[in-house]
mmCIF file of C-alpha atoms in Angstrom:
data_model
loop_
_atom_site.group_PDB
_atom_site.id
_atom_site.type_symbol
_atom_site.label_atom_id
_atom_site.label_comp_id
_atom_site.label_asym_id
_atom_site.label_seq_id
_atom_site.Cartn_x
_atom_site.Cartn_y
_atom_site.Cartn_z
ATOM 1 C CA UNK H 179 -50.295 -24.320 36.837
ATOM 2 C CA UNK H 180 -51.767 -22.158 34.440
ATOM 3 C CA UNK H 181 -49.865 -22.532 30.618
ATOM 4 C CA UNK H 182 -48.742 -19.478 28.676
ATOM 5 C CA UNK H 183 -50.578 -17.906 26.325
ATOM 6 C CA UNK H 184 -49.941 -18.718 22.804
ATOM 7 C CA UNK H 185 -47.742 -15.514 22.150
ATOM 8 C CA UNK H 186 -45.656 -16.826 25.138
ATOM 9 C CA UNK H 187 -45.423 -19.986 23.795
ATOM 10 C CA UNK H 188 -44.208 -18.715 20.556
ATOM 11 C CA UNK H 189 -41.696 -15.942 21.876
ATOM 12 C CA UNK H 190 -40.135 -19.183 24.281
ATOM 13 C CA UNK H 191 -39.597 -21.213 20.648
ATOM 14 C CA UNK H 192 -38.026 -18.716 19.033
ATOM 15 C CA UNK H 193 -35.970 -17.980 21.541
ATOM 16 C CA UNK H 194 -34.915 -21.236 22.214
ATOM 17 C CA UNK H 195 -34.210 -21.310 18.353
ATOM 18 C CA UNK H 196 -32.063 -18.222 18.580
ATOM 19 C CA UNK H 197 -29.774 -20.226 21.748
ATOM 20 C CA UNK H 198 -29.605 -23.301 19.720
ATOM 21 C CA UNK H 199 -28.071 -21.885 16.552
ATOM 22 C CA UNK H 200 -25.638 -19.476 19.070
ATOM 23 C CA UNK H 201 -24.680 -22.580 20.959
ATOM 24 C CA UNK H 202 -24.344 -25.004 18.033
ATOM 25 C CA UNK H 203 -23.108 -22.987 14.774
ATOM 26 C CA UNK H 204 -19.683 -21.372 14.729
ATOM 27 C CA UNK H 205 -21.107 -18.858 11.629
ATOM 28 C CA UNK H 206 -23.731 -17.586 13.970
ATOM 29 C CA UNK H 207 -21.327 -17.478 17.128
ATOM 30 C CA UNK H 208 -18.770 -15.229 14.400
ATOM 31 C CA UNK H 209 -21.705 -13.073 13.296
ATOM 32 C CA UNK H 210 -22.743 -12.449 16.816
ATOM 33 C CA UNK H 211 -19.166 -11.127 17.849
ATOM 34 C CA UNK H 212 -19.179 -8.850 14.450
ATOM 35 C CA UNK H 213 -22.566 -7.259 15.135
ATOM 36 C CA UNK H 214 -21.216 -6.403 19.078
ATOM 37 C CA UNK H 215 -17.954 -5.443 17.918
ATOM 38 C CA UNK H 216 -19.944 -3.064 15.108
ATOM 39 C CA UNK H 217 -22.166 -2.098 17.232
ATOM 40 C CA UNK H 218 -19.701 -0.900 19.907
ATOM 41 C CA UNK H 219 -18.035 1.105 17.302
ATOM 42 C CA UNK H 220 -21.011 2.571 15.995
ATOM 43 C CA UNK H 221 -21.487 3.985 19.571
ATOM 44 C CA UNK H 222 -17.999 5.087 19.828
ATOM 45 C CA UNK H 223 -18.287 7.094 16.523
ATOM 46 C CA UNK H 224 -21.760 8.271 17.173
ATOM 47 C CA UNK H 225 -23.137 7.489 13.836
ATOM 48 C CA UNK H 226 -26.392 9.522 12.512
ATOM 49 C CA UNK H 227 -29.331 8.041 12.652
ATOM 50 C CA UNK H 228 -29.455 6.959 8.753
ATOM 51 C CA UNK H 229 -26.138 4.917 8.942
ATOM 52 C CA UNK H 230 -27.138 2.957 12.537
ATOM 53 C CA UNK H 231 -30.534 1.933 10.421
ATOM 54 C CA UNK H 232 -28.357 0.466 8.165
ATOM 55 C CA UNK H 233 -25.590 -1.495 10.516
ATOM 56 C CA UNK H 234 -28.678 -2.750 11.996
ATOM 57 C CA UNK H 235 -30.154 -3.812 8.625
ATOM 58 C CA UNK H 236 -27.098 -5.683 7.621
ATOM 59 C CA UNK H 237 -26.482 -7.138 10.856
ATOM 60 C CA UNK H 238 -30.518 -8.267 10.952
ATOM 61 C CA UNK H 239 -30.102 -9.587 7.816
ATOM 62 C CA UNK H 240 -27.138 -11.541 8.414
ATOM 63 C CA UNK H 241 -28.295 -13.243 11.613
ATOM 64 C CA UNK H 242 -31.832 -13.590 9.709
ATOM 65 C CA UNK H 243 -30.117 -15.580 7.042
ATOM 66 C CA UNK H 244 -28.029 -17.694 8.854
ATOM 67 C CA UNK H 245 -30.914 -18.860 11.617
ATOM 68 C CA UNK H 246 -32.961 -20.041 7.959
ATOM 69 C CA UNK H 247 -29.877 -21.468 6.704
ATOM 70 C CA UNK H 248 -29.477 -23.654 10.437
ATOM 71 C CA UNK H 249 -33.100 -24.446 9.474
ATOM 72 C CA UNK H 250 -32.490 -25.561 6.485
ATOM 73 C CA UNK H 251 -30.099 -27.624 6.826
ATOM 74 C CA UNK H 252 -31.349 -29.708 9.641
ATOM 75 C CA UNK H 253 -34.709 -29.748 7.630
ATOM 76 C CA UNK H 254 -32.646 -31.386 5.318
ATOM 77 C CA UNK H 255 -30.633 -33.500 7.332
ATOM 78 C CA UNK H 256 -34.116 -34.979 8.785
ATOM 79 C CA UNK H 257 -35.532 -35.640 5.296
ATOM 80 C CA UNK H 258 -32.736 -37.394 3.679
ATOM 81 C CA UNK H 259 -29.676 -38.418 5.704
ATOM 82 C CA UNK H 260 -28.388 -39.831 3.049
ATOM 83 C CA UNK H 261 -25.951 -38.042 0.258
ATOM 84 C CA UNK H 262 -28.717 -36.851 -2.511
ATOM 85 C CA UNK H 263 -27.866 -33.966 -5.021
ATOM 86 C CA UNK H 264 -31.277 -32.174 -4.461
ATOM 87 C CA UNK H 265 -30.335 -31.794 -0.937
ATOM 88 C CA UNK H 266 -26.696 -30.869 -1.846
ATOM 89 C CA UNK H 267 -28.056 -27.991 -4.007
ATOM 90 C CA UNK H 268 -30.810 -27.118 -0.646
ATOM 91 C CA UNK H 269 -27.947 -26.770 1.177
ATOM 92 C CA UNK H 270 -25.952 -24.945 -1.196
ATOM 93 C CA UNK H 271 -28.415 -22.338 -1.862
ATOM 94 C CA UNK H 272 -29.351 -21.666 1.637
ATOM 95 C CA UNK H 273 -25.729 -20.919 2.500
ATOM 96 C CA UNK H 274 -25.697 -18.759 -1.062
ATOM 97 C CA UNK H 275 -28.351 -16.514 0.702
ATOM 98 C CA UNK H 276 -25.890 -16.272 3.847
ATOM 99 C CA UNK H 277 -23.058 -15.196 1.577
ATOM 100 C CA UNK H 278 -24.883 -12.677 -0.145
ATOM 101 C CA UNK H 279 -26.005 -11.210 3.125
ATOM 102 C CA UNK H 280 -22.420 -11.129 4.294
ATOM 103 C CA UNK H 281 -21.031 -9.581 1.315
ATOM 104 C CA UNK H 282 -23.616 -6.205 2.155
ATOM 105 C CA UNK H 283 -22.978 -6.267 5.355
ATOM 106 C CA UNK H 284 -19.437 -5.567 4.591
ATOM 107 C CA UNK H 285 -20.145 -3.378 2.293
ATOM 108 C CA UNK H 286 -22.306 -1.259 4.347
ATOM 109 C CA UNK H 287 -20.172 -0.919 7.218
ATOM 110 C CA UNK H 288 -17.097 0.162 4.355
ATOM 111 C CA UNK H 289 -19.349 2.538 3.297
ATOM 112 C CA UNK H 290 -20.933 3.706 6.717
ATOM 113 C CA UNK H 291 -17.726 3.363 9.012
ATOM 114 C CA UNK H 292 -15.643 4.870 5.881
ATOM 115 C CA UNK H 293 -15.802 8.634 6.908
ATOM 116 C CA UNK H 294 -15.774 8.503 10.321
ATOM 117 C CA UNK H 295 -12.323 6.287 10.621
ATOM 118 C CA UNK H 296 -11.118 8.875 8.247
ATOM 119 C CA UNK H 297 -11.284 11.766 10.904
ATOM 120 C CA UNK H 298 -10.664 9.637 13.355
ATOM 121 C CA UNK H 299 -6.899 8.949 11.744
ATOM 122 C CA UNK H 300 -6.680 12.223 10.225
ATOM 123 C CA UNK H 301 -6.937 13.781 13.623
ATOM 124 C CA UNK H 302 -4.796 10.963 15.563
ATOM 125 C CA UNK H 303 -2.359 10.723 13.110
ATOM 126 C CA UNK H 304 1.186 11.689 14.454
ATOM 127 C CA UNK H 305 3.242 14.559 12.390
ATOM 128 C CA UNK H 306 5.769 13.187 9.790
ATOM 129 C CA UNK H 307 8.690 14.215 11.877
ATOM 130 C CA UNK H 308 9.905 10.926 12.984
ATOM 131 C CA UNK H 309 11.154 7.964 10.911
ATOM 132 C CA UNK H 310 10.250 4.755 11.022
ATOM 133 C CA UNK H 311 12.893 2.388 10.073
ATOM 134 C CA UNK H 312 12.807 -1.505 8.771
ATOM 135 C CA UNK H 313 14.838 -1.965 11.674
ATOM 136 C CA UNK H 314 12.270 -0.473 14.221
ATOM 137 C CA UNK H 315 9.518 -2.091 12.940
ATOM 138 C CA UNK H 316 11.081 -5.230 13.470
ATOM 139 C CA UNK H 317 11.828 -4.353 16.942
ATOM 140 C CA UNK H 318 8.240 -2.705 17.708
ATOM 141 C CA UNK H 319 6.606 -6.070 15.954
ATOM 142 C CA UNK H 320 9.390 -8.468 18.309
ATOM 143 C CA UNK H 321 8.373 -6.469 21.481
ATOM 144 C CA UNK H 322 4.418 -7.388 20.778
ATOM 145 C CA UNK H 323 5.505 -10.878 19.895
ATOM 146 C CA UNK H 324 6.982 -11.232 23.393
ATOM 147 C CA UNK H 325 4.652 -9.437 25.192
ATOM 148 C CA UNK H 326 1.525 -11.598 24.377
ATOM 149 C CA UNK H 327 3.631 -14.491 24.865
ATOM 150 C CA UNK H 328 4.733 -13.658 28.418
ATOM 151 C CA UNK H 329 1.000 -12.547 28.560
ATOM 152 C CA UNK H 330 -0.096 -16.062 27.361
ATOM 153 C CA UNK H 331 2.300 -18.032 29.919
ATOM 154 C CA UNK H 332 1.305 -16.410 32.536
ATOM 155 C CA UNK H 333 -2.101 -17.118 32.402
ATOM 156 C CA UNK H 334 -1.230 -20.516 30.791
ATOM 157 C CA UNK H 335 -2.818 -22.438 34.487
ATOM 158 C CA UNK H 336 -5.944 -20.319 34.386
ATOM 159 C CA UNK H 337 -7.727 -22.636 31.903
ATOM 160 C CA UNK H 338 -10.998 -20.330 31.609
ATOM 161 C CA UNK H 339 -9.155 -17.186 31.196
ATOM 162 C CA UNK H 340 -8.742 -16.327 27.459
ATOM 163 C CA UNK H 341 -5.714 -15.616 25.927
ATOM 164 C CA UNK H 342 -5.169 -13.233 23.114
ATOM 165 C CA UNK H 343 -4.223 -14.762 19.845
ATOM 166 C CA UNK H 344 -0.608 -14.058 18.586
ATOM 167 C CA UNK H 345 -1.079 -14.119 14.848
ATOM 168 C CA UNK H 346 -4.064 -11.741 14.888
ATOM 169 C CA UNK H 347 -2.070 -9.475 17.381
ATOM 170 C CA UNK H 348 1.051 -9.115 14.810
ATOM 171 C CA UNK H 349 -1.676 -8.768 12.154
ATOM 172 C CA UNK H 350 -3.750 -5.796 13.745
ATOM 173 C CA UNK H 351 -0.153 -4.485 15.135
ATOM 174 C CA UNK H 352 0.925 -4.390 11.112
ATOM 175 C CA UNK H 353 -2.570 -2.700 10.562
ATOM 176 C CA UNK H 354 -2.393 -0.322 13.024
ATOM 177 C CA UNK H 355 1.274 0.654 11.932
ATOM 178 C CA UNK H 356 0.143 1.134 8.235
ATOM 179 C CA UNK H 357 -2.845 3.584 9.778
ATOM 180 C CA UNK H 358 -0.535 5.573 11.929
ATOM 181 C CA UNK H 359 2.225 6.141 9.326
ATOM 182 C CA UNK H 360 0.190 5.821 6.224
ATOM 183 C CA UNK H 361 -1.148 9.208 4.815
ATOM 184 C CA UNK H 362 -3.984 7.570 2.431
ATOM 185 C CA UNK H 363 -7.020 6.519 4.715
ATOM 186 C CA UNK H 364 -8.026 3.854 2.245
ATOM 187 C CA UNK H 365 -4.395 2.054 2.598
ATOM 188 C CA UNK H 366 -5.030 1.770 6.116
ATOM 189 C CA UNK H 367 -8.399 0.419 6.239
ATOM 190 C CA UNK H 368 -7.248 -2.176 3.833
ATOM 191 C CA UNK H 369 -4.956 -3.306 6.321
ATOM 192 C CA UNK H 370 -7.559 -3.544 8.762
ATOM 193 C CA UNK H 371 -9.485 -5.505 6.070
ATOM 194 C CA UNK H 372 -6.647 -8.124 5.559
ATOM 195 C CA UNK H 373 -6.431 -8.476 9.182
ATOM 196 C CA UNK H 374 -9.809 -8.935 9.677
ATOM 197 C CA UNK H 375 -9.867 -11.521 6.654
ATOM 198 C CA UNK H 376 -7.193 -13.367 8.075
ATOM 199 C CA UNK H 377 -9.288 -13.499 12.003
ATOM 200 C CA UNK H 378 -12.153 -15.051 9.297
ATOM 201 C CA UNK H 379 -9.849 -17.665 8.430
ATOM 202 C CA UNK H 380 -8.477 -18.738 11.608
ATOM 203 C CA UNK H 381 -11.838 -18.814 13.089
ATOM 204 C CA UNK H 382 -13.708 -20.706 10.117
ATOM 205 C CA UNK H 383 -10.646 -22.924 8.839
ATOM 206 C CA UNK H 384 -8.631 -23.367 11.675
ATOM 207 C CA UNK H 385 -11.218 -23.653 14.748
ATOM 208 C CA UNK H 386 -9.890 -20.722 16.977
ATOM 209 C CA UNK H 387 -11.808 -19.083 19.560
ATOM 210 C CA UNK H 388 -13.529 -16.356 18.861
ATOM 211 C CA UNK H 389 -12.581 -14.328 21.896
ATOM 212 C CA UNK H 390 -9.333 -14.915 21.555
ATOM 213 C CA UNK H 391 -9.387 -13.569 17.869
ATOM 214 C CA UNK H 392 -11.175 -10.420 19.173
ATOM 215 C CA UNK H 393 -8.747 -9.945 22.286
ATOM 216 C CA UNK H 394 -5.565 -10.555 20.199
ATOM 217 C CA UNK H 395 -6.942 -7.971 17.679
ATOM 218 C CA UNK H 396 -7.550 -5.200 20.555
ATOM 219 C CA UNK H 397 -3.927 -6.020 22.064
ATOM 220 C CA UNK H 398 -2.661 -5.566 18.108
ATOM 221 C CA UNK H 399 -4.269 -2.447 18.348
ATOM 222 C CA UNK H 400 -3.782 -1.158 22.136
ATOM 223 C CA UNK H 401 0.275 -1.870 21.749
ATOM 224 C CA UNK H 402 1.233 -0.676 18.634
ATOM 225 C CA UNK H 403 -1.208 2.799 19.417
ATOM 226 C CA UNK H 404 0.901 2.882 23.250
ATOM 227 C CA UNK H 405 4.222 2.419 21.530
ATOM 228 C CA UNK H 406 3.705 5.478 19.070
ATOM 229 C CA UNK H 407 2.100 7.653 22.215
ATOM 230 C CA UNK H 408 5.260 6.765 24.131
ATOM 231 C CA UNK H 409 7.393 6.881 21.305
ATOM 232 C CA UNK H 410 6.467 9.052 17.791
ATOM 233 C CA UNK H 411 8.247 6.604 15.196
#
């Protein structure tokens, strides 16, 4: 059987390095939903050419950085299984470089995504004409609630099917009501930001699934968008 050529050989490693990390750590798993779900939206806006360069920059650099932190830390692991400080500090610096990375990736997609969500709510956003009352945000936020429970019941015997999760639904619901009513665009992206912060959190503290973050943040978004079209609050 004839044996692949060395560039073969080496494309088949890294690859195999790129599954491992995906398969193994939950960082690279998170990053990997981010750069589709950025991606998707750069798409959907149609971004110039300058701003998908950088999206794809940051979201390079952020999977770049966290495949050498993976290596890293099993280089590590291999050299001294024991508890050392040197190794502490290896570790500690290699998963410095991630956070750097991650803090200009978010800054870049602020910065690139800024203008074009701006348009995109300035031209969705319903006229002032309605009002929306404590009382019928309570009732539009109690209607989600039950709605991805009944949603999550149902399915409840259908053990691969994934199931949206509730607090990222009310959170991206909350988000999406502060973007429809809100008349500043930067108020309503930072509700998208503490939604998004808190999706961070469940998935890295909490161990939730990262599709059913992402699902429960579309059905946040899909409900609380259908109840305005059928209903200007």
């Amino acid at each position: 059987m004839k044996q692949p050529v060395k560039w073969q050989r080496s494309f088949r490693y890294a690859y195999e390095g790129v599954k491992y990390a995906l398969a193994t750590q939950r960082n690279m798993q998170f990053h990997f939903g981010a750069a589709l779900f950025v991606l998707a939206f750069a798409l959907w806006f149609g971004l110039s050419k300058t701003d998908v360069l950088f999206i794809l920059l940051a979201v390079t650099l952020m999977i770049v950085t966290e495949l050498i932190n993976t290596a890293v830390e099993k280089a590590v692991d291999l050299a001294m299984p024991d508890l050392h400080p040197l190794a502490k500090i290896a570790k500690d610096v290699a998963a410095a470089s991630v956070l750097v990375t991650a803090a200009f990736a978010a800054v870049t997609g602020m910065i690139v995504f800024y203008d074009p969500v701006e348009r995109l709510l300035r031209t969705g956003r319903l006229s002032e004409t309605g009002t929306l009352t404590a009382g019928t945000v309570w009732v539009l936020l109690t209607l989600i609630v039950l709605t991805v429970i009944v949603v999550q019941t149902r399915f409840s015997a259908k053990g691969t099917w994934v199931k949206p999760s509730l607090l990222t639904t009310v959170a991206f619901a909350v988000a999406t009501l502060m973007a429809c009513r809100s008349a500043d665009t930067l108020v309503a992206l930072l509700g998208y930001f503490l939604a998004a912060v808190l999706v961070f959190v469940l998935y890295e503290k909490q161990g939730r699934s990262l599709p059913s973050l992402i699902l429960g943040a579309l059905f946040g978004i899909f409900l609380t968008a259908l109840a305005f079209y059928l209903y200007p609050l």
